[in-house]
Every structure is written in C-alpha cells, then in structure tokens.
C-alpha cells in the first residue's frame, strides 16, 4: 500500500523550505550591507537568530498545513505561504528584541519578501509535480443511512482532490458482506458512524488484512474513547475514560491567555473599530453594534456583541434563521465584515468580561440550542467549556459545515483543551480567514429566506418608483 504523502517527500519538502527561508534572510542581509558606506558585521551579526528561525519555520509550516499540499488548491497554497511568512516575521521580530542588538531590523521585512517569493515558487513547483503524479483515489463509503449520502456529496464536490467515491449500504442485520468485494478495488475505506461497533470491527479487520487505509466518521462512543488512560484493576488492563470537561488548572491557564490576548488585541485594533463603525453608519441608519442572546458555559445565557452586518429588520419576516449564501438581509458593508470576520471583533469585550474565551465552540442562540439538543445526541457536552471567538470547528470546518460535524470538532477540542492547543488554533485562524469557502453561508434556502428575498425585491421596487 502506498502512503498518501511518503515521509521522504515530506523531509525533502521541509528541507527545501528551510534552505529557502534562510536564503531569503541571507540575501536581505547582503543587500543591506552592500547599501552601507561603513562596513558591517554582515551575517555574523544575525547568526544567533538562525536556530530560532529554523524552529519557528517548522512550527508555522506545520501549523499552516504546508508539509502536505497535494490535495490543496493552488490559491490555498499561496495564501498559506503568505500567512506562514507573516507569522515567521512576527516571531523573528519579537525574538530579535530578546536575543541581541541589530544594526537594522528592516532587514527582516526585506527578507520576508524574498522568503515569500522563494517559498511560493518552490511550493508551486512541488504542487505541480505532485498533482501530475497524483492518481484518482478510489474511496469506498460503508454505512447504513444518510451518512453515506452526506459523505459522498462532500467528497464529490472536492474535484481538485481527485476522489472517485462509491458507496456500499449495509443494513444492521445483514449477514452477507457485499462490501468485501467492493473493498478489493478501494484505496480508502470510510466507515460511517451509523454502523454497529461489531460490524465496524469486522470491516477494519478485513481492511487491515488487505492493506487498505481506513477512516472513521466518529460517533460519541469513539470520541469518548479518545480521552482515555491505560490503567489496571488487579492484573486486568483497562482504559479509564476521562470526563469531557477541562480541569480547573486548564481553565485558569486559558483565562490568563484570554485576558492577555484580548487586551493586546483591543490595544492594537482600536483604529479598526473606528473605521468599521464609520462605514456602518455611512451605509444607513441603525445601531453600529448588534447584541444577541447566546448560550454559554453550563448553558447560561449571555449577551454577545458584534458589528451589525444585517438590515435592522432582518428577522421581521423570517424569525431566527441561519445566514444563507447571498442572503439579502446582509448589507454591503456586512458582506465585507463577514468575509473578513471583522464583525466578530467586539466579542473581545465578552472575553474580558469572562463570558467567552478566545478559543472554544461557537456560541449558538438558545432557540437553535434547544432544536439541536433534540436532534443531535450528546449536543449538550459542548457547553462544558466557554464558547469562543474561534475554535477547532472554525479552523477545520466551514461556516456551512453540518451541526453534527461541528459537534465532533467541538468535542475533540474539549478533550485536547490546553494553552498549547489554543495557541495553535489562533495561528491557524489567520490562514482560515483568507480562504473564501470557510466563510460560505448555508446552502439550504429556507422558505423564510426566500420570503425575505421577495419582500426585499418589493421594497426596492417601491423605493425606485
């Protein structure tokens, strides 16, 4: 069985990345020295920073998913490179103040330009080579219900990933195994969450014996098993499960990180608040900020703050509904704020007040929470932590990702909840903000939204008359 992205290719890619990043810095240093009339120390003045740059490079490249780019789009690769270089620049500038004195820190800005150009070309060449070598992957989805249709729809839409998807429906009481023959032609087996555990075990055993790669759509039991520790009773080995709730120490450390990040962000970003407020006011009458009741930790309600992105009468006809693609209720300024996520900035005030965290599950409106609790088992566990401005689901999913899939991401975050995890998600969020499809609205157009569009058309026509 061939691995999707062999280790040797990852090592070569990472080695090339490191060499080009250092080459960009060295070239910037040489250009800076050539422009000086008085001789400088040259590269020797910066040698202490080289190990920091190498380690930081590996960190930002890994965080931005740049070690396995074959199933990404070219635009995503370039955006990820730009974000990684920007993050590297910030780390380098910060480290320079603690390690030693420089003759010129402007060298890092010039180096960032060279590094972006070098790395973009290098990544694009590798991306083209990998795409040419990439063969369509035969994917077999095995399940017994709607999960199969959902998985097939999502994978089939990723045309750039070259997935050829087939499905094998298996009933819960089925004795014959149609999937055994289908498995022979498959490269990847995806097991839906609606199959019984015993049947999953049988499929995994067969796939392992045939050297097939297996992936699971996890259910709650499997998610709960992720957070276990090996223990024993007498000489009997057991896995001891932990509660889906962060410890007091973790919550205290997260709170400290939240306050530092929120205060620093407000100090730096206050000019953006002024510009956004002016843009909203210039577009029309109405409040600058939008307040709404959301559900927080332990299902306690609180008032969330956002920049207003919709018309003041947005829910007059529809009632509480999720935003849809090309939603007519969203203003022109609102479209820009939502695309850039700038509408979320006032939530830093909620973080300082202790109602939210920088990282956590997104807070939902109480009416939606009650609906989701009735339709999705174990949904209430996501309220074991404070809601966040960004989160695991926002980094790995999209705005229109189904609630049950977002719940999986949220529960995984709760299990891995730590300061390190939060810092990693914060770094990844910067890249996600620049990828358009992560901010798409839901594609299902409800009757209420359609009614709103009709009402908006009548309203515009009457004003034109």
Coordinates of C-alpha atoms in Angstrom, one line a residue, residues 148-398:
X148 CA -23.4 7.8 3.1
X149 CA -25.2 10.4 1.1
X150 CA -23.7 13.3 3.1
X151 CA -20.1 11.9 2.8
X152 CA -20.4 11.2 -1.0
X153 CA -21.8 14.7 -1.6
X154 CA -19.0 16.4 0.3
X155 CA -16.2 14.3 -1.2
X156 CA -17.5 14.5 -4.8
X157 CA -17.6 18.3 -4.6
X158 CA -13.8 18.4 -4.0
X159 CA -12.9 18.0 -7.6
X160 CA -9.3 19.1 -7.1
X161 CA -8.8 16.2 -4.6
X162 CA -9.4 13.5 -7.3
X163 CA -11.7 11.3 -5.3
X164 CA -13.7 8.6 -7.0
X165 CA -16.4 7.8 -4.5
X166 CA -18.6 4.7 -4.3
X167 CA -21.0 3.7 -1.6
X168 CA -21.9 0.3 -0.1
X169 CA -25.1 0.3 2.0
X170 CA -25.0 -2.2 4.8
X171 CA -28.1 -2.9 6.9
X172 CA -27.7 -3.5 10.7
X173 CA -28.9 -7.1 10.4
X174 CA -27.2 -8.0 7.1
X175 CA -25.5 -11.4 7.1
X176 CA -23.8 -11.4 3.7
X177 CA -21.0 -8.9 3.2
X178 CA -21.3 -7.0 -0.2
X179 CA -18.5 -4.7 1.0
X180 CA -15.9 -7.5 0.9
X181 CA -15.9 -7.5 -3.0
X182 CA -16.1 -3.7 -3.2
X183 CA -13.1 -3.3 -0.8
X184 CA -10.7 -5.0 -3.3
X185 CA -10.9 -2.0 -5.7
X186 CA -10.8 0.7 -3.0
X187 CA -7.8 2.7 -1.8
X188 CA -9.5 4.3 1.2
X189 CA -12.4 2.9 3.3
X190 CA -14.6 5.4 5.1
X191 CA -16.8 3.8 7.7
X192 CA -19.9 5.9 8.6
X193 CA -20.9 6.5 12.2
X194 CA -24.3 4.7 11.9
X195 CA -22.9 1.2 11.8
X196 CA -22.8 -1.1 14.9
X197 CA -19.5 -1.4 16.7
X198 CA -19.2 -5.1 15.9
X199 CA -19.6 -4.5 12.2
X200 CA -17.1 -1.7 12.2
X201 CA -14.6 -4.1 13.9
X202 CA -15.2 -6.7 11.2
X203 CA -14.7 -4.1 8.4
X204 CA -11.5 -2.8 10.0
X205 CA -10.1 -6.3 10.3
X206 CA -10.8 -7.1 6.7
X207 CA -9.3 -3.8 5.5
X208 CA -6.2 -4.4 7.6
X209 CA -5.7 -7.8 6.2
X210 CA -5.9 -6.4 2.7
X211 CA -3.6 -3.4 3.4
X212 CA -6.4 -0.8 2.9
X213 CA -6.4 2.6 4.6
X214 CA -9.3 3.1 6.9
X215 CA -11.0 6.3 8.2
X216 CA -13.9 6.6 10.6
X217 CA -16.8 9.1 10.9
X218 CA -16.7 9.0 14.7
X219 CA -19.8 8.7 17.0
X220 CA -19.9 9.8 20.6
X221 CA -18.6 6.4 22.0
X222 CA -15.4 6.6 19.8
X223 CA -14.9 10.3 20.7
X224 CA -15.2 9.4 24.4
X225 CA -12.6 6.6 23.9
X226 CA -10.0 9.1 22.6
X227 CA -9.6 10.6 26.1
X228 CA -8.6 7.5 28.0
X229 CA -5.6 6.4 30.1
X230 CA -4.2 2.9 30.5
X231 CA -5.0 1.6 33.9
X232 CA -5.4 -1.8 35.6
X233 CA -7.6 -3.5 38.1
X234 CA -5.6 -6.3 39.7
X235 CA -3.9 -7.6 36.6
X236 CA -6.7 -6.7 34.2
X237 CA -5.8 -3.9 31.7
X238 CA -8.4 -1.3 31.3
X239 CA -8.8 2.1 29.6
X240 CA -10.0 4.6 32.1
X241 CA -12.1 7.3 30.4
X242 CA -12.0 11.0 31.5
X243 CA -14.8 13.4 31.7
X244 CA -15.4 15.7 28.8
X245 CA -14.6 18.7 30.9
X246 CA -11.3 20.7 31.3
X247 CA -9.6 20.7 34.7
X248 CA -9.5 23.7 37.0
X249 CA -5.8 24.2 36.2
X250 CA -6.5 24.2 32.5
X251 CA -9.4 26.7 32.9
X252 CA -7.2 29.1 34.9
X253 CA -4.4 29.0 32.3
X254 CA -6.9 29.6 29.5
X255 CA -8.3 32.5 31.4
X256 CA -4.9 34.1 31.7
X257 CA -4.2 33.6 28.0
X258 CA -7.6 35.0 27.1
X259 CA -7.0 38.2 29.1
X260 CA -3.5 38.8 27.6
X261 CA -4.7 38.2 24.0
X262 CA -7.9 40.2 24.4
X263 CA -6.3 43.3 26.0
X264 CA -3.4 43.2 23.5
X265 CA -5.8 42.9 20.5
X266 CA -8.0 45.8 21.7
X267 CA -4.9 48.0 22.2
X268 CA -3.7 47.3 18.7
X269 CA -7.0 47.1 16.8
X270 CA -9.0 50.0 18.2
X271 CA -8.4 52.0 14.9
X272 CA -10.2 49.3 13.0
X273 CA -13.2 49.6 15.4
X274 CA -13.4 53.3 14.5
X275 CA -13.2 52.7 10.7
X276 CA -15.8 49.9 10.8
X277 CA -18.2 51.9 13.0
X278 CA -17.9 54.8 10.5
X279 CA -18.6 52.5 7.5
X280 CA -21.7 51.0 9.1
X281 CA -23.1 54.5 10.0
X282 CA -22.4 55.8 6.5
X283 CA -24.3 53.0 4.8
X284 CA -27.5 53.8 6.6
X285 CA -29.3 54.4 9.9
X286 CA -29.3 51.9 12.7
X287 CA -27.1 50.8 15.5
X288 CA -23.4 50.1 15.0
X289 CA -23.3 47.2 17.3
X290 CA -25.6 44.2 17.3
X291 CA -26.4 42.4 20.5
X292 CA -28.0 39.0 20.8
X293 CA -28.6 36.4 23.5
X294 CA -26.4 33.4 23.1
X295 CA -25.8 30.2 25.2
X296 CA -22.5 29.9 27.1
X297 CA -20.8 27.6 29.5
X298 CA -23.2 25.4 31.5
X299 CA -26.0 26.6 29.2
X300 CA -26.0 30.0 30.9
X301 CA -27.3 32.8 28.6
X302 CA -25.3 36.0 27.9
X303 CA -25.4 38.9 25.6
X304 CA -22.9 38.8 22.7
X305 CA -21.5 41.9 20.9
X306 CA -20.9 42.0 17.1
X307 CA -20.7 44.7 14.5
X308 CA -24.1 44.9 12.7
X309 CA -24.0 43.2 9.3
X310 CA -27.7 42.8 8.5
X311 CA -30.6 45.2 8.0
X312 CA -32.3 46.3 11.2
X313 CA -35.5 44.4 10.2
X314 CA -33.6 41.3 9.1
X315 CA -35.7 38.8 11.1
X316 CA -39.0 40.6 10.8
X317 CA -40.3 38.1 8.2
X318 CA -38.0 35.1 8.8
X319 CA -37.7 34.9 12.5
X320 CA -34.5 33.2 13.8
X321 CA -32.8 31.5 10.8
X322 CA -29.2 30.9 9.9
X323 CA -27.5 33.1 7.3
X324 CA -27.6 31.7 3.8
X325 CA -25.5 32.2 0.7
X326 CA -26.2 35.6 -1.0
X327 CA -28.5 36.4 1.9
X328 CA -30.5 39.5 1.0
X329 CA -30.6 40.6 4.6
X330 CA -26.9 41.2 4.8
X331 CA -25.7 44.8 3.9
X332 CA -22.9 45.6 1.6
X333 CA -20.6 46.5 4.5
X334 CA -21.9 43.5 6.3
X335 CA -20.8 41.2 3.4
X336 CA -17.2 42.6 3.8
X337 CA -17.3 42.3 7.6
X338 CA -18.5 38.7 7.4
X339 CA -16.0 37.7 4.7
X340 CA -13.1 39.1 6.8
X341 CA -14.6 38.1 10.2
X342 CA -14.2 41.7 11.4
X343 CA -17.8 41.6 12.7
X344 CA -16.5 39.3 15.4
X345 CA -14.1 41.8 16.9
X346 CA -16.4 43.3 19.6
X347 CA -16.6 39.8 21.2
X348 CA -13.2 40.7 22.7
X349 CA -15.3 42.6 25.2
X350 CA -17.2 39.3 26.0
X351 CA -13.8 37.7 26.5
X352 CA -12.6 40.3 29.0
X353 CA -16.0 40.0 30.9
X354 CA -15.4 36.3 31.2
X355 CA -18.4 35.2 29.2
X356 CA -16.3 33.9 26.3
X357 CA -12.9 32.6 25.5
X358 CA -10.6 33.3 22.5
X359 CA -10.9 29.6 21.6
X360 CA -13.9 27.4 22.1
X361 CA -17.1 26.2 20.5
X362 CA -19.0 29.0 18.7
X363 CA -22.0 30.2 20.9
X364 CA -25.4 29.5 19.5
X365 CA -28.7 31.2 20.1
X366 CA -30.9 29.5 22.7
X367 CA -33.6 28.6 20.2
X368 CA -31.1 26.8 18.0
X369 CA -29.6 25.1 21.0
X370 CA -32.9 23.6 22.0
X371 CA -33.5 22.4 18.5
X372 CA -30.1 20.8 18.2
X373 CA -30.3 19.2 21.6
X374 CA -33.5 17.4 20.4
X375 CA -32.0 16.2 17.1
X376 CA -28.3 15.6 17.9
X377 CA -27.4 13.2 20.7
X378 CA -24.8 14.5 23.2
X379 CA -25.0 18.1 21.9
X380 CA -25.1 19.4 25.5
X381 CA -21.5 18.4 26.1
X382 CA -20.2 21.3 24.0
X383 CA -21.4 23.6 26.8
X384 CA -18.8 22.2 29.2
X385 CA -16.4 25.0 28.2
X386 CA -16.8 28.7 27.4
X387 CA -17.7 29.5 23.9
X388 CA -15.0 31.1 21.7
X389 CA -14.4 33.7 19.0
X390 CA -12.6 31.0 17.0
X391 CA -12.4 27.3 17.5
X392 CA -11.5 23.8 16.3
X393 CA -14.6 23.6 14.2
X394 CA -13.9 27.0 12.6
X395 CA -10.3 26.0 11.7
X396 CA -11.1 22.6 10.3
X397 CA -14.7 23.1 9.1
X398 CA -16.6 25.8 7.3

